Structure formats: C-alpha cells, structure tokens
Coordinates of C-alpha atoms in Angstrom, one line a residue:
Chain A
X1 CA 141.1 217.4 -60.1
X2 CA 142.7 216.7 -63.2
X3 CA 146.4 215.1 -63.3
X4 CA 148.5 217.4 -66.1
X5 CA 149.9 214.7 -69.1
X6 CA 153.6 214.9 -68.6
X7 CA 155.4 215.0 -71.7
X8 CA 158.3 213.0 -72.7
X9 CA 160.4 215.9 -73.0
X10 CA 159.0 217.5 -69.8
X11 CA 160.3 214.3 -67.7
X12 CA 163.4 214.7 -69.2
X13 CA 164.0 218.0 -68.4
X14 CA 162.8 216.9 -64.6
X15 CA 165.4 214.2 -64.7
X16 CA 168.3 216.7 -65.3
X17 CA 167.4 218.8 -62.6
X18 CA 168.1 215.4 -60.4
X19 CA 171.5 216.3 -60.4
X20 CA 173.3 217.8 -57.6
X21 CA 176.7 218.7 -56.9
X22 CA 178.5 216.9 -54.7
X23 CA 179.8 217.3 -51.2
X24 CA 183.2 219.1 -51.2
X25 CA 184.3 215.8 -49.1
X26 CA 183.4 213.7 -51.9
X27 CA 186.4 215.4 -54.2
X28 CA 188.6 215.9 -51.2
X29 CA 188.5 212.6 -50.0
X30 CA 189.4 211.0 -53.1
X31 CA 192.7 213.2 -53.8
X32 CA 193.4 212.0 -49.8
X33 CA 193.2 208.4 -51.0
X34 CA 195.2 209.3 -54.2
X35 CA 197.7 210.7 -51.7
X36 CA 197.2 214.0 -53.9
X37 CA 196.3 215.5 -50.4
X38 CA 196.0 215.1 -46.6
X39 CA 193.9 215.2 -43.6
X40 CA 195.1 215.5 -40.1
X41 CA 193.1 214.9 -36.8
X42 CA 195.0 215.1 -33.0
X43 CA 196.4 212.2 -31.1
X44 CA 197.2 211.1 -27.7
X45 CA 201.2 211.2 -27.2
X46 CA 203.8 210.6 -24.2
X47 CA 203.8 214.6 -25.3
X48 CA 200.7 215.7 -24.8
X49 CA 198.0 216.0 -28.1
X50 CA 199.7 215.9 -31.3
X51 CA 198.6 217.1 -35.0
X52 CA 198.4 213.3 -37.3
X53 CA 198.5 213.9 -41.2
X54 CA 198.2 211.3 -43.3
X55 CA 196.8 210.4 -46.8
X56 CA 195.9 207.1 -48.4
X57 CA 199.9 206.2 -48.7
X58 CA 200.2 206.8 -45.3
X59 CA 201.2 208.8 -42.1
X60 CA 202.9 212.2 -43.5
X61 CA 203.7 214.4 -41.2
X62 CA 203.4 214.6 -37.0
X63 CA 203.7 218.2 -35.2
X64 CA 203.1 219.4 -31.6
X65 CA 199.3 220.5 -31.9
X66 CA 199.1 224.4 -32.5
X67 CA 197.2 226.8 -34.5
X68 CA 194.9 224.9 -37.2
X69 CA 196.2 227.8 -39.2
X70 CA 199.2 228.2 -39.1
X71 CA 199.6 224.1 -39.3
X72 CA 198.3 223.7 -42.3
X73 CA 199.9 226.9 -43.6
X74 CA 203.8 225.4 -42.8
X75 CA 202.3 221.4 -44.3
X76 CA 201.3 222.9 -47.3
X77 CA 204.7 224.8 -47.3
X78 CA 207.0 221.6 -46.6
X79 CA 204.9 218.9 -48.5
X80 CA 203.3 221.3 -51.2
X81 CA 199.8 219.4 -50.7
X82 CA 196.6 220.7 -49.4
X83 CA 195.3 219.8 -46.1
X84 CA 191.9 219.4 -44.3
X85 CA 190.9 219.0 -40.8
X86 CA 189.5 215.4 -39.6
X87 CA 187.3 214.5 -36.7
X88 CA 189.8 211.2 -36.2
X89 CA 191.9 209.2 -37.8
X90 CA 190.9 206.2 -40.1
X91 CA 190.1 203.6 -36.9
X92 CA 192.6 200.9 -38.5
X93 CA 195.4 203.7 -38.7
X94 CA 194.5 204.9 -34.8
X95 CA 194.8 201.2 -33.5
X96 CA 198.0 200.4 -34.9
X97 CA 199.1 204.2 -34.2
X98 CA 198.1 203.2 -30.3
X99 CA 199.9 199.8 -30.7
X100 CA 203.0 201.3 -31.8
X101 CA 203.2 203.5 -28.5
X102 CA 202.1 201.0 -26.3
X103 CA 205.3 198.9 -28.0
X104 CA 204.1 196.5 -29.9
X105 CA 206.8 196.9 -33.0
X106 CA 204.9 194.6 -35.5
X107 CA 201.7 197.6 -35.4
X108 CA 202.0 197.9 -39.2
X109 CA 201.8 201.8 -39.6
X110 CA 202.6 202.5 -43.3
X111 CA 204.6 205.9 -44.3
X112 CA 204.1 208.7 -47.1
X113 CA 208.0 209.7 -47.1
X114 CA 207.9 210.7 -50.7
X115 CA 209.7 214.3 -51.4
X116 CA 212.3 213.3 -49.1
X117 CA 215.8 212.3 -50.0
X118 CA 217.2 208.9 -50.1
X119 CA 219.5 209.3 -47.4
X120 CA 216.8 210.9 -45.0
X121 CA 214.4 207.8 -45.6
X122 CA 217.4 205.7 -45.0
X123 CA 218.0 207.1 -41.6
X124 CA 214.5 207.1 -40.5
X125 CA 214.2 203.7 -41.3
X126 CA 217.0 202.5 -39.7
X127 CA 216.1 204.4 -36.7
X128 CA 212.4 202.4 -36.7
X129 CA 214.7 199.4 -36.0
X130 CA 216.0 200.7 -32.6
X131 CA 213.7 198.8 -30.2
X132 CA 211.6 200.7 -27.7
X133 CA 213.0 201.8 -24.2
X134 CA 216.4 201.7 -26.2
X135 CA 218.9 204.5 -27.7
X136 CA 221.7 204.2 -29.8
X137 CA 224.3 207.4 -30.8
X138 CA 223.9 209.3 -34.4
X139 CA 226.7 207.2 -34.9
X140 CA 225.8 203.9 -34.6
X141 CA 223.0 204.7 -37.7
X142 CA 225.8 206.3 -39.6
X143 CA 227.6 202.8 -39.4
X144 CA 224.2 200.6 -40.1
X145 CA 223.3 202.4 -43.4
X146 CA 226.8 202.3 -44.7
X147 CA 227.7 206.2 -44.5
X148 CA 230.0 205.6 -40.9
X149 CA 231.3 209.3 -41.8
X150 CA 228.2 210.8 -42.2
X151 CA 227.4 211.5 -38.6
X152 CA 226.4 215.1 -39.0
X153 CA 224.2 214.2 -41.7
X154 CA 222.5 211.6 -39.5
X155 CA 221.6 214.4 -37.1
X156 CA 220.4 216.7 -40.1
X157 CA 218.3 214.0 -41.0
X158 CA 217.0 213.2 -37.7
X159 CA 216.1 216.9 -37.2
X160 CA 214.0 217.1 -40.5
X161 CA 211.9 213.6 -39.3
X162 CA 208.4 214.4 -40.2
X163 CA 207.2 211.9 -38.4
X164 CA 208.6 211.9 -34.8
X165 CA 207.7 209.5 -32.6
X166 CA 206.0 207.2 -35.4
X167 CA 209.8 207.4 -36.7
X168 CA 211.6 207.4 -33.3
X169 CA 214.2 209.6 -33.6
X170 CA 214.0 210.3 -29.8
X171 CA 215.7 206.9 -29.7
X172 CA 219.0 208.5 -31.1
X173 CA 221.0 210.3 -28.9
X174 CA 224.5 211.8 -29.1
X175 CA 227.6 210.1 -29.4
X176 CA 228.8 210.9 -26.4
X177 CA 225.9 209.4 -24.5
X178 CA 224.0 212.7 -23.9
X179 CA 220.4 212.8 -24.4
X180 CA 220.7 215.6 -27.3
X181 CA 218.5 217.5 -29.7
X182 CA 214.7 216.9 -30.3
X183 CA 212.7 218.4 -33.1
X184 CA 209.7 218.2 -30.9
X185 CA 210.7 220.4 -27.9
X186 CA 214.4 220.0 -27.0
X187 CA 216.2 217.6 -24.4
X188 CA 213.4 217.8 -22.0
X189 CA 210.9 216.5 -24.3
X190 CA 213.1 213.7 -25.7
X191 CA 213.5 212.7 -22.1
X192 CA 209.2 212.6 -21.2
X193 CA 209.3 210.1 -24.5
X194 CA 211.7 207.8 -23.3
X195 CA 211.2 207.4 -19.8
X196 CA 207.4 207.2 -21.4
X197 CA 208.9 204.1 -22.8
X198 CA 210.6 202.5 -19.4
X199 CA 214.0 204.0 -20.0
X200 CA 215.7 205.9 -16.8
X201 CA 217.3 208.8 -18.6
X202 CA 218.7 210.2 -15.2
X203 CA 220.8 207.0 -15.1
X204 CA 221.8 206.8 -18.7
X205 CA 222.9 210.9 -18.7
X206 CA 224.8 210.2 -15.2
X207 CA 226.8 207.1 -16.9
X208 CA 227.8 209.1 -19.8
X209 CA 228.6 211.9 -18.0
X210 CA 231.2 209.0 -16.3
X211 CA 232.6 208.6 -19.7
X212 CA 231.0 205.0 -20.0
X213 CA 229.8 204.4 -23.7
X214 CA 229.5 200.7 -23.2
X215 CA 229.0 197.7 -20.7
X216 CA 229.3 194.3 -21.1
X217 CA 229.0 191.2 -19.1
X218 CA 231.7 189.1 -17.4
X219 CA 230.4 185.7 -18.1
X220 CA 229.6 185.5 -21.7
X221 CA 232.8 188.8 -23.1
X222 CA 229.6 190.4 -24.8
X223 CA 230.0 194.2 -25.1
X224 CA 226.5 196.3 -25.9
X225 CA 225.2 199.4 -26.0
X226 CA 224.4 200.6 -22.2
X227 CA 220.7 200.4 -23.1
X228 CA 220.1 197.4 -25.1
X229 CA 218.0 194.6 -23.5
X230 CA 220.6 191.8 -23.3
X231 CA 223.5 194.8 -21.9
X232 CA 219.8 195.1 -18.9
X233 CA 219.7 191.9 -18.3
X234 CA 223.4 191.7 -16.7
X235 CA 223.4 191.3 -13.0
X236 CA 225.2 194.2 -11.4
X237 CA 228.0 191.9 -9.7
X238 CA 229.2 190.7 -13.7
X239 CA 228.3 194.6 -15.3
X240 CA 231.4 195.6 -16.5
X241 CA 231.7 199.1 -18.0
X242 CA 234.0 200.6 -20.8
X243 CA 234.6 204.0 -22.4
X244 CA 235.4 203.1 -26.0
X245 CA 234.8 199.9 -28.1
X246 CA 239.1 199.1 -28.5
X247 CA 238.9 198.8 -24.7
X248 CA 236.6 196.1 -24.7
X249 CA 237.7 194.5 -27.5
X250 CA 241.2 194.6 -25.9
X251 CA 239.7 193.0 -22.2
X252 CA 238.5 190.2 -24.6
X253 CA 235.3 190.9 -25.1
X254 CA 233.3 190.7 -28.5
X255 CA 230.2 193.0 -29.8
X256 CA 226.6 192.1 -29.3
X257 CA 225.1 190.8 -31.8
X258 CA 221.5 192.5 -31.2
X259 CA 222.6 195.7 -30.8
X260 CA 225.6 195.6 -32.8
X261 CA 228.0 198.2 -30.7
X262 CA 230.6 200.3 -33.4
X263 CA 233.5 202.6 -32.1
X264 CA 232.1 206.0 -32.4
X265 CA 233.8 209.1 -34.1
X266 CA 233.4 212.0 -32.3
X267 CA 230.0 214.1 -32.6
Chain B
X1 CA 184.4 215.4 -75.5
X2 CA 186.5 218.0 -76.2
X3 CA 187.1 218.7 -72.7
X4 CA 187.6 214.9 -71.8
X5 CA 190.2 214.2 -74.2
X6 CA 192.2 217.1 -73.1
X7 CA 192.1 215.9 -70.0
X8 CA 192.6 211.8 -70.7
X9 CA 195.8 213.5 -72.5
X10 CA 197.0 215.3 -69.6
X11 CA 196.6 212.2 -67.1
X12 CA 198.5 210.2 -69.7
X13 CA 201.3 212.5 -69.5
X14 CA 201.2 213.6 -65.6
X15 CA 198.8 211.5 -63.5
X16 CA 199.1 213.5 -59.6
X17 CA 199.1 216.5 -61.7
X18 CA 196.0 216.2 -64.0
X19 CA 193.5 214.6 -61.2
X20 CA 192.6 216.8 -59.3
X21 CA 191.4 218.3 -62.7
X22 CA 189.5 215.0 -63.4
X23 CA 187.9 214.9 -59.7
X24 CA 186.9 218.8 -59.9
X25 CA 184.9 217.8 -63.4
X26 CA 183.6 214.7 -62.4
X27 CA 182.8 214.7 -58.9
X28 CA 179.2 216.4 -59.1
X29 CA 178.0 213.6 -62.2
X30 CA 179.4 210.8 -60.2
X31 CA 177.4 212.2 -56.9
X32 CA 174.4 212.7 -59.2
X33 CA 174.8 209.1 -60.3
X34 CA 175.6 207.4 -57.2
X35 CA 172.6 209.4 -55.4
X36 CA 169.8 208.7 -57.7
X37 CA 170.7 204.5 -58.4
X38 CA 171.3 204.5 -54.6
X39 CA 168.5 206.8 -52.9
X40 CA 170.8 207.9 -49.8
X41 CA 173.2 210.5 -49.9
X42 CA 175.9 208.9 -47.5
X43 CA 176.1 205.9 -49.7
X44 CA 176.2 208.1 -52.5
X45 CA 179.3 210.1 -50.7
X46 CA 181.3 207.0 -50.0
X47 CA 180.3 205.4 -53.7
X48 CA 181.6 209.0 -55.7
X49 CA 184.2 209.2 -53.9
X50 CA 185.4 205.5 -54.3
X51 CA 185.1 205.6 -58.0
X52 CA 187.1 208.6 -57.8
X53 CA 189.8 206.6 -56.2
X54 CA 189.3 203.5 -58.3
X55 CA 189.8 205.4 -61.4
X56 CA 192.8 206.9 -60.3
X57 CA 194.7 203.5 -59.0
X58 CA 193.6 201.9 -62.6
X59 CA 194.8 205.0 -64.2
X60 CA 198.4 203.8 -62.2
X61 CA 198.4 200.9 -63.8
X62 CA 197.7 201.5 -66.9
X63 CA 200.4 202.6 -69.8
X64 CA 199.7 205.8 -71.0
X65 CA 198.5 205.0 -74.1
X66 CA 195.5 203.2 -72.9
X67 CA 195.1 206.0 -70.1
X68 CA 195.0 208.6 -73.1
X69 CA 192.5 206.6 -75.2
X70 CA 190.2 206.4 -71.9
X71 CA 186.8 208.0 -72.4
X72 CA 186.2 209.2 -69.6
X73 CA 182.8 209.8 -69.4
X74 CA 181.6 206.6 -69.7
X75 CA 184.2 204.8 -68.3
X76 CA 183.9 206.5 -64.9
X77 CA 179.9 206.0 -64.9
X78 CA 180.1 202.3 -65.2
X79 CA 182.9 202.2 -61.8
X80 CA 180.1 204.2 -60.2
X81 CA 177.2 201.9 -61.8
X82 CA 179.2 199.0 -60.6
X83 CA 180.2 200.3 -57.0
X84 CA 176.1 201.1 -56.4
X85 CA 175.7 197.8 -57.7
X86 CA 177.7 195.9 -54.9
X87 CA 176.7 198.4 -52.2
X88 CA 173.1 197.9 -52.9
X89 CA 173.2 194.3 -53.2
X90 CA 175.0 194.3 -49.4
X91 CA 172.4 197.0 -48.3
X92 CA 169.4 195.2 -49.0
X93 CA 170.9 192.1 -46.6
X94 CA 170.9 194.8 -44.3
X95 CA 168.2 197.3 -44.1
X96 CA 164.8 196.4 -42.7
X97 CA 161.6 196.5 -44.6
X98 CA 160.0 199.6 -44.5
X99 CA 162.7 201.5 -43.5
X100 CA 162.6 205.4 -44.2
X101 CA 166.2 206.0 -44.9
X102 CA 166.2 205.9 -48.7
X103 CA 163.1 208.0 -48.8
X104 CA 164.5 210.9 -47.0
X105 CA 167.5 210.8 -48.7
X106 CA 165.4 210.6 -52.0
X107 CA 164.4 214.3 -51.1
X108 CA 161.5 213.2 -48.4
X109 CA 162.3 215.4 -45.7
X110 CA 159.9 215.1 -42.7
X111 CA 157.8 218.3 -42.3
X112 CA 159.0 220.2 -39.3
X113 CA 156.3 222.6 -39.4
X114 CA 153.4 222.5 -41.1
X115 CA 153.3 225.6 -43.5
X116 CA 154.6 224.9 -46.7
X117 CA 155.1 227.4 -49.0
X118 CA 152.7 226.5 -52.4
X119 CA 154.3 228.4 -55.4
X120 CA 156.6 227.7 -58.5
X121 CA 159.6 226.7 -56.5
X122 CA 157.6 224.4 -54.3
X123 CA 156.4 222.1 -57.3
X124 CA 159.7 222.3 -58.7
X125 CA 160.4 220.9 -55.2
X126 CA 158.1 218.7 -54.9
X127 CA 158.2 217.4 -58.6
X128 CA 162.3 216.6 -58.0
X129 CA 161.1 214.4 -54.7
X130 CA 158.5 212.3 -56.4
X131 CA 160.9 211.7 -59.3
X132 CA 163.7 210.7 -57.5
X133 CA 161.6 208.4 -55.0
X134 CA 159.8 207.3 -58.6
X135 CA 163.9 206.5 -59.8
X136 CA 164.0 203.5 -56.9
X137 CA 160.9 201.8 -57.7
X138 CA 162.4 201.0 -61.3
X139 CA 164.2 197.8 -61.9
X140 CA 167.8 198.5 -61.5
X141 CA 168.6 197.8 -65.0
X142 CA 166.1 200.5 -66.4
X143 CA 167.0 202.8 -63.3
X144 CA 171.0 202.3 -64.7
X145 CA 169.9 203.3 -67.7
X146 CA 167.9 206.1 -67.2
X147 CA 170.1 207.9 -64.5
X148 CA 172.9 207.7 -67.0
X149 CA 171.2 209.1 -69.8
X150 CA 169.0 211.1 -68.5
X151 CA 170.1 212.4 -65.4
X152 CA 174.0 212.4 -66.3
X153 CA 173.0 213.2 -70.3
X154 CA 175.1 210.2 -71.6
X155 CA 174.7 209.4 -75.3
X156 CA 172.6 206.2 -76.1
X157 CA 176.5 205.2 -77.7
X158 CA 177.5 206.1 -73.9
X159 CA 175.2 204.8 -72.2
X160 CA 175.9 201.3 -73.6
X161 CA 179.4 201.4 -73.3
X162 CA 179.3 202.3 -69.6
X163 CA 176.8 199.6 -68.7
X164 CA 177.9 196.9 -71.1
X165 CA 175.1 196.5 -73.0
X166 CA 173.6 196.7 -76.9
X167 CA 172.4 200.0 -77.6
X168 CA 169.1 198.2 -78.5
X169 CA 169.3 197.4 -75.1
X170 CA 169.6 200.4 -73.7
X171 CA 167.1 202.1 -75.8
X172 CA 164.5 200.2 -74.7
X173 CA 165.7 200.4 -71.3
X174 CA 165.2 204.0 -71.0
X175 CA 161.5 203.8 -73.3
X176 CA 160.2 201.6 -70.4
X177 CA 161.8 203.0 -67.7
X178 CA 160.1 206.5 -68.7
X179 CA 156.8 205.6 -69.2
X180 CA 157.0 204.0 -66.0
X181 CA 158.4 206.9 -63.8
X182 CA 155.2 208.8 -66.0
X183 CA 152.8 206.3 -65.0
X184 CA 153.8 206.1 -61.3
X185 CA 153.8 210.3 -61.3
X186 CA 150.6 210.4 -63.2
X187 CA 148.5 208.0 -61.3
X188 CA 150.7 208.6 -57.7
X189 CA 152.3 206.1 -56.1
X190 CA 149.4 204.4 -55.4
X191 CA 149.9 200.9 -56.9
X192 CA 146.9 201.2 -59.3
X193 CA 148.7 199.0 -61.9
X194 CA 151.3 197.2 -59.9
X195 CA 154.2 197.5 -62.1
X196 CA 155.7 194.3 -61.7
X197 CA 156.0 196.0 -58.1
X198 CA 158.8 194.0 -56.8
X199 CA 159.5 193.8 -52.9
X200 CA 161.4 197.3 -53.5
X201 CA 158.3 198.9 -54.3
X202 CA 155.8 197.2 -51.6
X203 CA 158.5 198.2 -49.0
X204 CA 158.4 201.7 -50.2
X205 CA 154.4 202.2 -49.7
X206 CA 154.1 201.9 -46.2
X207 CA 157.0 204.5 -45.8
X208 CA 155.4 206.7 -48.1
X209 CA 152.1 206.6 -46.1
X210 CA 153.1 207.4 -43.2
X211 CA 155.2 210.6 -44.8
X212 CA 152.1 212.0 -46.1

C-alpha cells in the first residue's frame, strides 16, 4: 500500500475545509451579553411559575408564564429586542433572584431599565426601597422622588413595571389604604405576594376600611405608616391610631424617621 | 476588506446597531478558530462567543475613531487566539492524561455500527478528522499560525498582526507547521519520527489506539 504525496496546495485546501459554522448559540449568546438581545427561562414565585428575561445588563422583563409564543411576540413588541428560550437562568442571577424573595434586600440583582423614561425608573427604584412585608400609598413615592403631585403618574408607572416582584410594586398600595391595582393579576394577586411576605392584608384592608391611615406609639409621639417595622413593634396597650398626618402632628406626635409618613392627597 | 471597513465604519457611528452585523460575519471564523486551537467544540462555543463579547465591550470604550480604524479581521482573531490561550492553559491543569474528549471533538466520533460507508465523501470525512486531530499535536505557536492562515485564510501581514509577531516569524511558523501536519498524515500517527512529541502528543496515542 502506497501512502499518496500530499501536496502543499492539497493540505491547504484540506485546512479550509476545517472550518465550520458556528452554533446559532454562539452569535446569540454574545448579542445577550451585549444586551443587544434576551433570554428568558421560568421561575419559582409567591405567584406560581413566572417568565425571567434578562440579558447581560440585567433582569428585563418578568410576566406570569404563558404561551412561549405569544411571550416573546409582546417582549419583542415592548423592548424591540429578540428573544430566546433558556433551560435556566445564569446560576449567580437565580441565587440572588431566590435571595431577594426569601428577603434578603442586599441580593444584588442588577436591572436592564433602558427604554424607559426617567420618571418610571425613578419610581421603581424608590419602590425597591420599601422593605419587605411593608406597603406604603402611591403617594408616599410621589413625595420621596420629589413629584408630591404626581400621584396618578406614580400609579401609571407602577402599572408599566416590567419587572414586578424584582421591582416590588405590590408593596404600593392606594392612598386610602386599600390594597389596589396589580399588573400581575389584580388585588387578589397583590394580596398572595404580600401575605407571601408575612404581611396580614385582611388586617391592613379592615384598618383602612376604619379610616386609619396611620398609628403611632404613646411612649416615644412617633407616627408611622400602619405597616412599617418600628409602627409593629408597638404593644397594643400604647398603639394609637390616626386618620390623617395633621392629626397626629396636632396630638404631639412627630413622623418616623424610617418610614418617613407624608399627609396624603387624595388618590 | 471592503466589507470590514464598512462595517468598522458603521460600529463607529452606531455600535448596538452595527453588531449584530459584526457577530453574523464573524461568528462562523471565530468558531472555526476557537475549534481547531482548542480540539472541543464546547470550549470552542464559550471561547467564540466570549470574543464576540469582548470585542464589543472594547468597542464601548473606545472613541470612534479608533473603533473605525479597527481591522477587524485580525483584531478579533488575536481575542480568540488569546481566550484559547488562557482556556487551554487552565484545561491542561485539569484534564487527565489520555482523556478522549478533544479527540472526539476533533471529529473522532466513536463508531456506533460498524459499516462505514467507503466512497468520496467518506475520505473527505475521514481526511478532515486526521487533520484536525494532526492540528493539536503541533506546538501551539505553529498551530496559531496555521489555523489563522490557513484555516481562517488570514494574510501572512494578518496573521502577524493578530498574533503579535514578525511576519518572518510567522512564515516560518506555518512552513514547519505544514510539513509536520504532512509528515504526521503521511506516515500516520504513529510516532515514526517523534516530532519533538511533547506530552500533548504521547497523551494523544493511547486515545487514538483504542479509537481504531
């Protein structure tokens, strides 16, 4: 058996035929990293399974899981990216995803809020300050970003939060203490989330309904928000309640300084 | 290249906009590369598409000018040269001797049956498998060399830009690393004339026994 002589120009030709095209994952992956496009996998939520986008800026966009289809058809609509399915999400991203609903605040989850107006990313990241288990009224974030008029807005914004649950806007509620809208399936599903989170919603929506908007303690003239922690750690013998801020201001009492309690205009 | 420079242009101008442009031309030669310096096609995956990305974040921070002047050829073959560089350096702390894995990748598929088809396409086949397992035995200096000018079709001019080297150098590079892959196809891989076989190559033998 004879072995042929391979020619220079022989191997050469060979060695071109060693390419090969690449994987459509290689191409798509890097425009996900680029945040030039997006993948979404499903995650465990106080809601049931829930559709996760995200690209290498971060977490896009979070929707009640549905038809692959018709998913990606309304992303691509909204966010005018492509999107591609994912077994999972990047392992760092589902840990601190996990964290955050478990409570841990400092789970560092970063966001891809670009296309979105100033005002809307100013809302949703004043409502990542409201602390788990808590709710404050549209109001109250109206005041914090510097717009205490814009109070409508506020609940425009809320409602267009790509991101519910990473960005909680279940933890703002109406102004008049009752539970109010939710982008991810009405009152009823704002409720699962927070009494997911340790808050008794029964007992918040019963108070309201009595017209309180506020309580304070007796021994320190503090006034909070009916939900925030220092307002839960009064004993029910020095609870006191009150149905606008001028009231308690006028029984002597001053605001808390955690949850920082405004007078709220109607809404 | 025509087609390059139009496109450095349009990055300069409107970076999101042009790359997906960049990534749809480049994807397949930065596979290629990644794939035959590496020998697995995983690796490969995760080194294309990293270069990919690392282009496009240096791309960020670059003014335009210098983002318009990029060629882009060569540039993006030495971030792919560089990332199978540091990935093989960390796989060979990992993998065991003798290990199949970069064989099979290399185009070594374990028989399932035996009846193979003998006929044109077959050799072609078979010719593709023994050069790209030839490809790993070479130094990785020559195999850089070779892969990117012979595989990917960069210019000698190229070729030493992307790997930071004379074009003396590189020339010669690719005249030894030619006559090897001949002599190792020629004589099989039978270590007749041990070229300088290094531990890459007396790990591969055993491997290739037991495939054939």
């Amino acid at each position: 058996m004879t072995t042929p002589i391979l020619t220079d120009d022989q191997l050469i030709a060979d060695l071109r035929e060693l390419r090969t095209d690449a994987p459509p994952s290689v191409g798509f992956g890097a425009l996900v990293e680029a945040g030039l496009a997006d993948r979404y996998a499903t995650v465990a939520s106080p809601l049931g399974p829930v559709f996760v986008a995200w690209n290498g800026r971060g977490v896009s966009w979070v929707a009640p899981r549905e038809d692959e289809a018709m998913f990606e058809q309304r992303f691509t609509e909204r966010i005018g990216r492509p999107i591609g399915t994912a077994d999972a999400l990047p392992d760092r991203l589902e840990r601190a995803i996990a964290r955050r609903m478990a409570g841990d605040r400092r789970a560092r989850i970063d966001l891809d809020l670009r296309g979105h107006t100033q005002f809307e990313v100013a809302v949703w990241t004043k409502a990542l300050e409201i602390p788990r288990g808590e709710v404050r009224p549209y109001g109250w974030i109206a005041a914090e970003i510097g717009r205490p008029r814009a109070v409508r807005a506020v609940g425009t914004a809320l409602a267009h939060n790509p991101v519910p649950l990473v960005v909680p806007c279940h933890r703002v509620v109406r102004s008049d203490g009752m539970i109010g809208q939710y982008s991810m399936g009405g009152p009823d599903a704002k409720r699962r989330v927070l009494l997911a989170e340790g808050l008794d919603t029964r007992a918040l929506e019963a108070e309201a309904a009595a017209g309180i908007r506020f309580t304070g303690s007796d021994t320190t003239h503090i006034v909070c928000h009916p939900t925030c922690r220092d307002a839960r750690r009064v004993t029910p013998r020095h609870r006191v309640t009150f149905s606008s801020l001028a009231a308690a201001r006028s029984a002597g009492y001053r605001p808390c300084l955690h949850c920082r309690p405004v007078s709220l205009a109607a809404a | 290249m025509d087609t390059d420079t139009a496109l450095a242009a349009g990055l300069a101008k409107d970076l999101d906009g042009a790359f997906p442009s960049l990534v749809a031309t480049h994807q397949d030669r930065l596979y290629s590369i990644a794939l035959r310096l590496l020998g697995d096609r995983r690796d490969a995956e995760e080194v294309a598409q990293d270069a990919l990305v690392r282009a496009f974040r240096a791309m960020r921070g670059y003014p335009r000018e210098r983002v318009a002047a990029l060629r882009l050829r060569p540039w993006l073959a030495s971030i792919a040269v560089n990332l199978a560089r540091n990935r093989r350096r960390r796989l060979d702390d990992q993998r065991p001797p003798g290990s199949l894995e970069p064989l099979v990748a290399a185009g070594f598929d374990v028989p399932a049956d035996g009846r193979t088809t003998p006929g044109p396409t077959a050799d072609r086949r078979e010719t593709r498998r023994e050069l790209a397992a030839a490809l790993l035995i070479l130094t990785p200096a020559v195999r850089a060399a070779i892969v990117l000018r012979h595989v990917d079709g960069l210019s000698v001019a190229e070729t030493a830009e992307a790997l930071g080297k004379p074009e003396g150098t590189i020339k010669a590079q690719v005249h030894r690393g030619l006559r090897e892959l001949r002599a190792y196809i020629e004589t099989g891989p039978e270590p007749q004339n041990p070229p300088r076989t290094t531990i890459a190559a007396a790990r591969l033998m055993p491997a290739l026994e037991a495939i054939r």
